[in-house]
Each structure stands twice: as C-alpha cells, then as structure tokens.
Coordinates of N, CA and C in Angstrom, one line a residue:
M1 N 0.9 -1.2 0.0 CA 0.0 0.0 0.0 C 0.9 1.2 0.0
D2 N 0.6 2.1 -0.9 CA 1.4 3.4 -1.0 C 0.9 4.4 0.1
K3 N 1.7 5.4 0.2 CA 1.3 6.5 1.2 C 0.0 7.1 1.0
Q4 N -0.3 7.4 -0.3 CA -1.6 8.0 -0.7 C -2.8 7.1 -0.3
E5 N -2.7 5.8 -0.6 CA -3.8 4.9 -0.3 C -3.9 4.8 1.3
Y6 N -2.8 4.7 2.0 CA -2.8 4.7 3.4 C -3.5 5.9 4.0
R7 N -3.1 7.1 3.5 CA -3.7 8.3 4.0 C -5.2 8.4 3.8
L8 N -5.6 8.0 2.6 CA -7.1 8.0 2.3 C -7.8 7.0 3.2
K9 N -7.3 5.8 3.3 CA -8.0 4.8 4.2 C -8.0 5.3 5.6
T10 N -6.9 5.8 6.1 CA -6.9 6.3 7.5 C -7.9 7.4 7.7
E11 N -7.9 8.4 6.8 CA -8.9 9.5 6.9 C -10.3 9.0 6.9
Q12 N -10.6 8.0 6.1 CA -12.0 7.4 6.1 C -12.3 6.7 7.4
M13 N -11.3 6.0 7.9 CA -11.5 5.2 9.1 C -11.8 6.2 10.3
L14 N -11.0 7.3 10.3 CA -11.2 8.3 11.4 C -12.6 9.0 11.3
K15 N -13.1 9.2 10.0 CA -14.4 9.7 9.9 C -15.5 8.7 10.4
Y16 N -15.3 7.5 10.1 CA -16.2 6.5 10.6 C -16.2 6.4 12.1
L17 N -15.0 6.5 12.7 CA -14.8 6.4 14.1 C -15.5 7.6 14.8
K18 N -15.3 8.8 14.2 CA -16.0 10.0 14.7 C -17.5 9.9 14.6
G19 N -18.0 9.3 13.6 CA -19.4 9.1 13.4 C -20.0 7.8 14.1
E20 N -19.1 7.2 14.9 CA -19.5 6.0 15.6 C -19.9 4.8 14.8
L21 N -19.4 4.8 13.6 CA -19.6 3.7 12.6 C -18.5 2.7 12.8
Y22 N -18.5 2.0 13.9 CA -17.3 1.2 14.3 C -17.1 0.0 13.3
E23 N -18.1 -0.7 12.9 CA -17.9 -1.8 12.0 C -17.3 -1.4 10.7
E24 N -17.7 -0.3 10.1 CA -17.1 0.3 8.9 C -15.7 0.6 9.1
A25 N -15.4 1.3 10.3 CA -14.0 1.6 10.6 C -13.2 0.4 10.8
L26 N -13.8 -0.7 11.3 CA -13.0 -1.9 11.5 C -12.7 -2.6 10.2
A27 N -13.6 -2.5 9.3 CA -13.3 -3.1 7.9 C -12.0 -2.4 7.3
I28 N -11.9 -1.1 7.5 CA -10.8 -0.4 7.0 C -9.5 -0.7 7.8
A29 N -9.7 -0.7 9.1 CA -8.6 -1.0 10.0 C -7.9 -2.3 9.7
E30 N -8.7 -3.3 9.4 CA -8.2 -4.7 9.1 C -7.5 -4.8 7.8
S31 N -7.6 -3.7 7.0 CA -6.9 -3.8 5.7 C -5.5 -3.1 5.7
I32 N -5.1 -2.7 6.9 CA -3.8 -2.0 7.0 C -2.9 -2.7 8.0
D33 N -1.7 -2.8 7.6 CA -0.7 -3.4 8.5 C -0.2 -2.3 9.5
W34 N -0.7 -2.3 10.7 CA -0.4 -1.3 11.7 C 0.9 -1.4 12.3
S35 N 1.6 -2.5 12.1 CA 2.9 -2.6 12.7 C 3.9 -1.7 12.1
K36 N 3.6 -1.2 10.9 CA 4.5 -0.3 10.2 C 4.2 1.1 10.4
V37 N 3.1 1.4 11.1 CA 2.7 2.8 11.4 C 3.4 3.3 12.6
K38 N 3.9 4.5 12.6 CA 4.6 5.1 13.7 C 3.8 6.2 14.4
N39 N 2.7 6.6 13.9 CA 1.9 7.8 14.4 C 1.1 7.3 15.5
A40 N 1.5 7.7 16.8 CA 0.8 7.2 18.0 C -0.7 7.6 18.0
P41 N -1.0 8.9 17.7 CA -2.5 9.2 17.7 C -3.3 8.4 16.8
V42 N -2.8 8.1 15.6 CA -3.6 7.2 14.7 C -3.7 5.8 15.3
L43 N -2.6 5.3 15.8 CA -2.7 4.0 16.5 C -3.6 3.9 17.6
C44 N -3.7 5.0 18.4 CA -4.7 5.1 19.5 C -6.1 5.0 18.9
A45 N -6.4 5.7 17.8 CA -7.7 5.7 17.2 C -8.0 4.3 16.7
V46 N -7.0 3.6 16.1 CA -7.3 2.3 15.6 C -7.6 1.3 16.8
S47 N -6.8 1.5 17.9 CA -7.1 0.7 19.1 C -8.5 0.9 19.6
E48 N -9.0 2.2 19.5 CA -10.4 2.5 19.9 C -11.4 1.8 19.0
V49 N -11.1 1.7 17.7 CA -12.0 1.0 16.8 C -12.1 -0.5 17.2
Y50 N -10.9 -1.1 17.5 CA -10.9 -2.5 17.9 C -11.6 -2.7 19.2
E51 N -11.4 -1.8 20.1 CA -12.1 -1.9 21.5 C -13.6 -1.8 21.3
H52 N -14.1 -0.9 20.6 CA -15.5 -0.7 20.4 C -16.1 -2.0 19.7
C53 N -15.3 -2.7 18.9 CA -15.8 -3.9 18.2 C -15.6 -5.1 19.1
G54 N -15.2 -5.0 20.3 CA -15.0 -6.1 21.2 C -13.7 -6.9 21.1
Q55 N -12.8 -6.4 20.3 CA -11.5 -7.1 20.1 C -10.5 -6.4 21.0
I56 N -10.6 -6.7 22.3 CA -9.8 -6.1 23.3 C -8.3 -6.5 23.1
E57 N -8.0 -7.7 22.9 CA -6.6 -8.2 22.7 C -6.0 -7.4 21.5
K58 N -6.7 -7.3 20.4 CA -6.1 -6.6 19.2 C -5.9 -5.2 19.5
S59 N -6.9 -4.6 20.3 CA -6.8 -3.2 20.7 C -5.5 -3.0 21.5
R60 N -5.3 -3.9 22.4 CA -4.1 -3.8 23.3 C -2.8 -3.9 22.5
E61 N -2.8 -4.8 21.5 CA -1.7 -5.1 20.7 C -1.3 -3.8 19.9
I62 N -2.3 -3.1 19.4 CA -2.1 -1.9 18.6 C -1.6 -0.8 19.6
L63 N -2.1 -0.7 20.8 CA -1.6 0.2 21.8 C -0.1 0.0 22.2
F64 N 0.3 -1.3 22.2 CA 1.7 -1.6 22.5 C 2.6 -1.1 21.4
T65 N 2.1 -1.1 20.2 CA 2.8 -0.6 19.0 C 2.9 1.0 19.2
A66 N 1.8 1.6 19.6 CA 1.9 3.0 19.9 C 2.8 3.4 21.0
Y67 N 2.8 2.5 22.0 CA 3.7 2.7 23.2 C 5.2 2.7 22.8
D68 N 5.5 1.7 21.9 CA 6.9 1.6 21.4 C 7.3 2.9 20.7
H69 N 6.4 3.6 20.1 CA 6.8 4.8 19.3 C 6.7 6.1 20.2
A70 N 5.9 6.0 21.3 CA 5.6 7.2 22.1 C 5.5 6.7 23.6
P71 N 6.5 6.2 24.2 CA 6.4 5.7 25.6 C 6.0 6.8 26.6
E72 N 6.2 8.1 26.2 CA 5.9 9.2 27.1 C 4.5 9.7 27.0
S73 N 3.7 9.0 26.1 CA 2.3 9.4 25.9 C 1.4 9.0 27.0
K74 N 0.9 9.9 27.8 CA 0.0 9.6 28.9 C -1.3 9.0 28.4
K75 N -1.7 9.4 27.2 CA -3.0 8.8 26.7 C -2.8 7.3 26.4
V76 N -1.7 6.9 25.8 CA -1.4 5.5 25.5 C -1.3 4.7 26.8
V77 N -0.6 5.2 27.8 CA -0.4 4.5 29.1 C -1.8 4.4 29.8
Y78 N -2.6 5.4 29.8 CA -3.9 5.4 30.4 C -4.8 4.3 29.8
R79 N -4.8 4.3 28.4 CA -5.6 3.4 27.7 C -5.1 1.9 27.9
L80 N -3.8 1.8 28.0 CA -3.3 0.4 28.3 C -3.8 0.0 29.7
G81 N -3.8 0.9 30.6 CA -4.4 0.5 32.0 C -5.8 0.1 31.9
I82 N -6.6 0.9 31.1 CA -8.0 0.5 31.0 C -8.2 -0.8 30.3
L83 N -7.5 -1.1 29.3 CA -7.6 -2.4 28.6 C -7.1 -3.5 29.5
A84 N -6.1 -3.3 30.3 CA -5.6 -4.3 31.2 C -6.7 -4.7 32.2
L85 N -7.5 -3.7 32.6 CA -8.6 -3.9 33.5 C -9.7 -4.8 32.8
K86 N -10.0 -4.4 31.6 CA -11.0 -5.1 30.8 C -10.6 -6.6 30.6
L87 N -9.3 -6.8 30.6 CA -8.8 -8.2 30.4 C -8.5 -8.9 31.8
G88 N -8.8 -8.2 32.8 CA -8.7 -8.8 34.2 C -7.2 -8.8 34.7
Q89 N -6.4 -8.1 34.1 CA -5.0 -8.1 34.5 C -4.7 -6.9 35.4
L90 N -5.0 -7.1 36.7 CA -4.9 -6.1 37.7 C -3.5 -5.6 37.9
K91 N -2.5 -6.5 37.9 CA -1.1 -6.1 38.1 C -0.6 -5.2 37.0
E92 N -1.0 -5.6 35.8 CA -0.6 -4.7 34.7 C -1.3 -3.3 34.7
A93 N -2.5 -3.4 35.1 CA -3.3 -2.1 35.3 C -2.6 -1.2 36.3
S94 N -2.2 -1.8 37.4 CA -1.6 -1.1 38.5 C -0.2 -0.5 38.0
D95 N 0.5 -1.3 37.3 CA 1.8 -0.8 36.7 C 1.5 0.4 35.8
C96 N 0.5 0.3 35.0 CA 0.1 1.4 34.1 C -0.3 2.6 34.9
Y97 N -1.0 2.4 36.0 CA -1.4 3.5 36.8 C -0.1 4.2 37.3
D98 N 0.8 3.5 37.9 CA 2.1 4.1 38.4 C 2.8 4.8 37.3
E99 N 2.9 4.3 36.1 CA 3.6 5.0 35.0 C 2.8 6.2 34.6
F100 N 1.5 6.1 34.6 CA 0.6 7.3 34.2 C 0.9 8.4 35.2
V101 N 0.9 8.1 36.5 CA 1.1 9.1 37.6 C 2.5 9.8 37.4
A102 N 3.5 9.0 37.1 CA 4.8 9.5 36.9 C 4.8 10.5 35.7
L103 N 4.1 10.1 34.6 CA 4.0 11.0 33.4 C 3.2 12.2 33.6
A104 N 2.1 12.1 34.4 CA 1.1 13.2 34.5 C 0.6 13.2 35.9
P105 N 1.4 13.7 36.8 CA 1.1 13.7 38.3 C -0.2 14.5 38.6
R106 N -0.6 15.5 37.8 CA -1.7 16.3 38.1 C -2.9 16.1 37.2
D107 N -2.8 15.1 36.4 CA -4.0 14.8 35.5 C -5.1 14.1 36.3
P108 N -6.3 14.7 36.2 CA -7.4 14.1 37.0 C -7.8 12.7 36.6
N109 N -7.4 12.2 35.4 CA -7.7 10.9 35.0 C -7.0 9.8 35.9
R110 N -6.0 10.3 36.6 CA -5.3 9.3 37.5 C -6.3 8.8 38.6
F111 N -7.2 9.7 39.0 CA -8.2 9.3 40.0 C -9.2 8.3 39.3
V112 N -9.5 8.5 38.1 CA -10.5 7.6 37.4 C -9.8 6.2 37.3
L113 N -8.6 6.2 36.8 CA -7.9 4.9 36.7 C -7.7 4.2 38.0
K114 N -7.3 4.9 39.0 CA -7.2 4.3 40.4 C -8.5 3.8 40.9
Y115 N -9.6 4.5 40.7 CA -10.9 4.1 41.1 C -11.3 2.8 40.4
K116 N -11.1 2.7 39.1 CA -11.4 1.5 38.4 C -10.6 0.3 38.9
I117 N -9.3 0.6 39.2 CA -8.5 -0.5 39.7 C -9.0 -1.0 41.1
L118 N -9.3 0.0 42.0 CA -9.8 -0.4 43.3 C -11.1 -1.2 43.2
K119 N -12.0 -0.7 42.3 CA -13.3 -1.4 42.1 C -13.0 -2.8 41.6
A120 N -12.1 -3.0 40.6 CA -11.8 -4.3 40.1 C -11.2 -5.2 41.1
K121 N -10.5 -4.7 42.0 CA -9.9 -5.4 43.1 C -10.9 -5.8 44.2
G122 N -12.0 -5.2 44.2 CA -13.0 -5.4 45.2 C -12.7 -4.7 46.5
A123 N -12.0 -3.5 46.4 CA -11.6 -2.8 47.6 C -12.9 -2.3 48.3
P124 N -12.7 -2.1 49.6 CA -13.9 -1.6 50.4 C -14.5 -0.3 49.8
L125 N -15.8 -0.2 50.0 CA -16.4 1.0 49.4 C -15.9 2.3 50.0
E126 N -15.5 2.2 51.3 CA -14.9 3.4 52.0 C -13.7 3.9 51.3
E127 N -12.8 2.9 50.9 CA -11.6 3.3 50.2 C -11.9 3.9 48.8
Q128 N -12.9 3.3 48.1 CA -13.3 3.8 46.8 C -13.9 5.3 46.9
I129 N -14.7 5.4 47.9 CA -15.3 6.7 48.1 C -14.3 7.8 48.5
A130 N -13.3 7.4 49.4 CA -12.3 8.3 49.8 C -11.5 8.8 48.5
L131 N -11.2 7.9 47.6 CA -10.5 8.3 46.4 C -11.3 9.3 45.6
L132 N -12.6 9.0 45.4 CA -13.5 9.9 44.7 C -13.6 11.2 45.3
E133 N -13.6 11.3 46.6 CA -13.7 12.6 47.3 C -12.4 13.4 47.1
E134 N -11.3 12.7 46.9 CA -10.0 13.4 46.7 C -10.1 14.2 45.4

C-alpha cells in the first residue's frame, strides 16, 4: 500500500470512528498493517476501533505498538491501563497507573484509573469513596 492509499484509508476510518460507525471503521482497520505505522495518535484511534468492536486483545496489541513509538504518551499509558482492567490483568493495570502518575502527576484521570483498579480489586467502598472525594 502506498502512502496516498494509506492516507485515504486512514482518513476514512477516522471519519467512521468520529461518526461511531465502528464496523465500517473496523473493515478499513483490518486492511492496513499497523505494525509499520509510527503515528501514535492514529494507532490510538485504531485501538479504539478494535475496542468498540469487542476485540480487546487486538486493541491492546495496537496500543503496545503506539507505546513503542511514544512511551511518554500519557494517553497511551492510560488506555493500556483501562484495557488491562478489561482483560482482568490487575497487576498490569496497577503498573500502568504508576507509570501514568509519573508521566502526568496532576492529570485528574489518575483518579479515574485508580478508582477503576480499586473497584476491580473489590476494595472496600470506603476506600473507593475516599479516592473519589479526593
């Protein structure tokens, strides 16, 4: 696939994603070899397409590719944490949380991720509430 075809397909996929036409976006996403793409924001969008279509493992695989190209991206690390939770991998989610806090110590999403981790671990409600009050 040449650059022009890649660009056109990517633009169309992003339009479908924005319009919440996930199946159509997925059809395009599956026609591209994402391992060769280095653009982290595009890879995040592709990951989102796979996630909405219930392909969590594939979504995570795409995000790892994005992470390889942009390890300092707080969005990538946050989404990896969310996907780890969806896959029931609490240790990995906690590791992502720690990395996210190191990257973005003041980002309010750190509370959201921590809450979801506590909830998944079955932490006492008092602990969950205390975090939300923070």
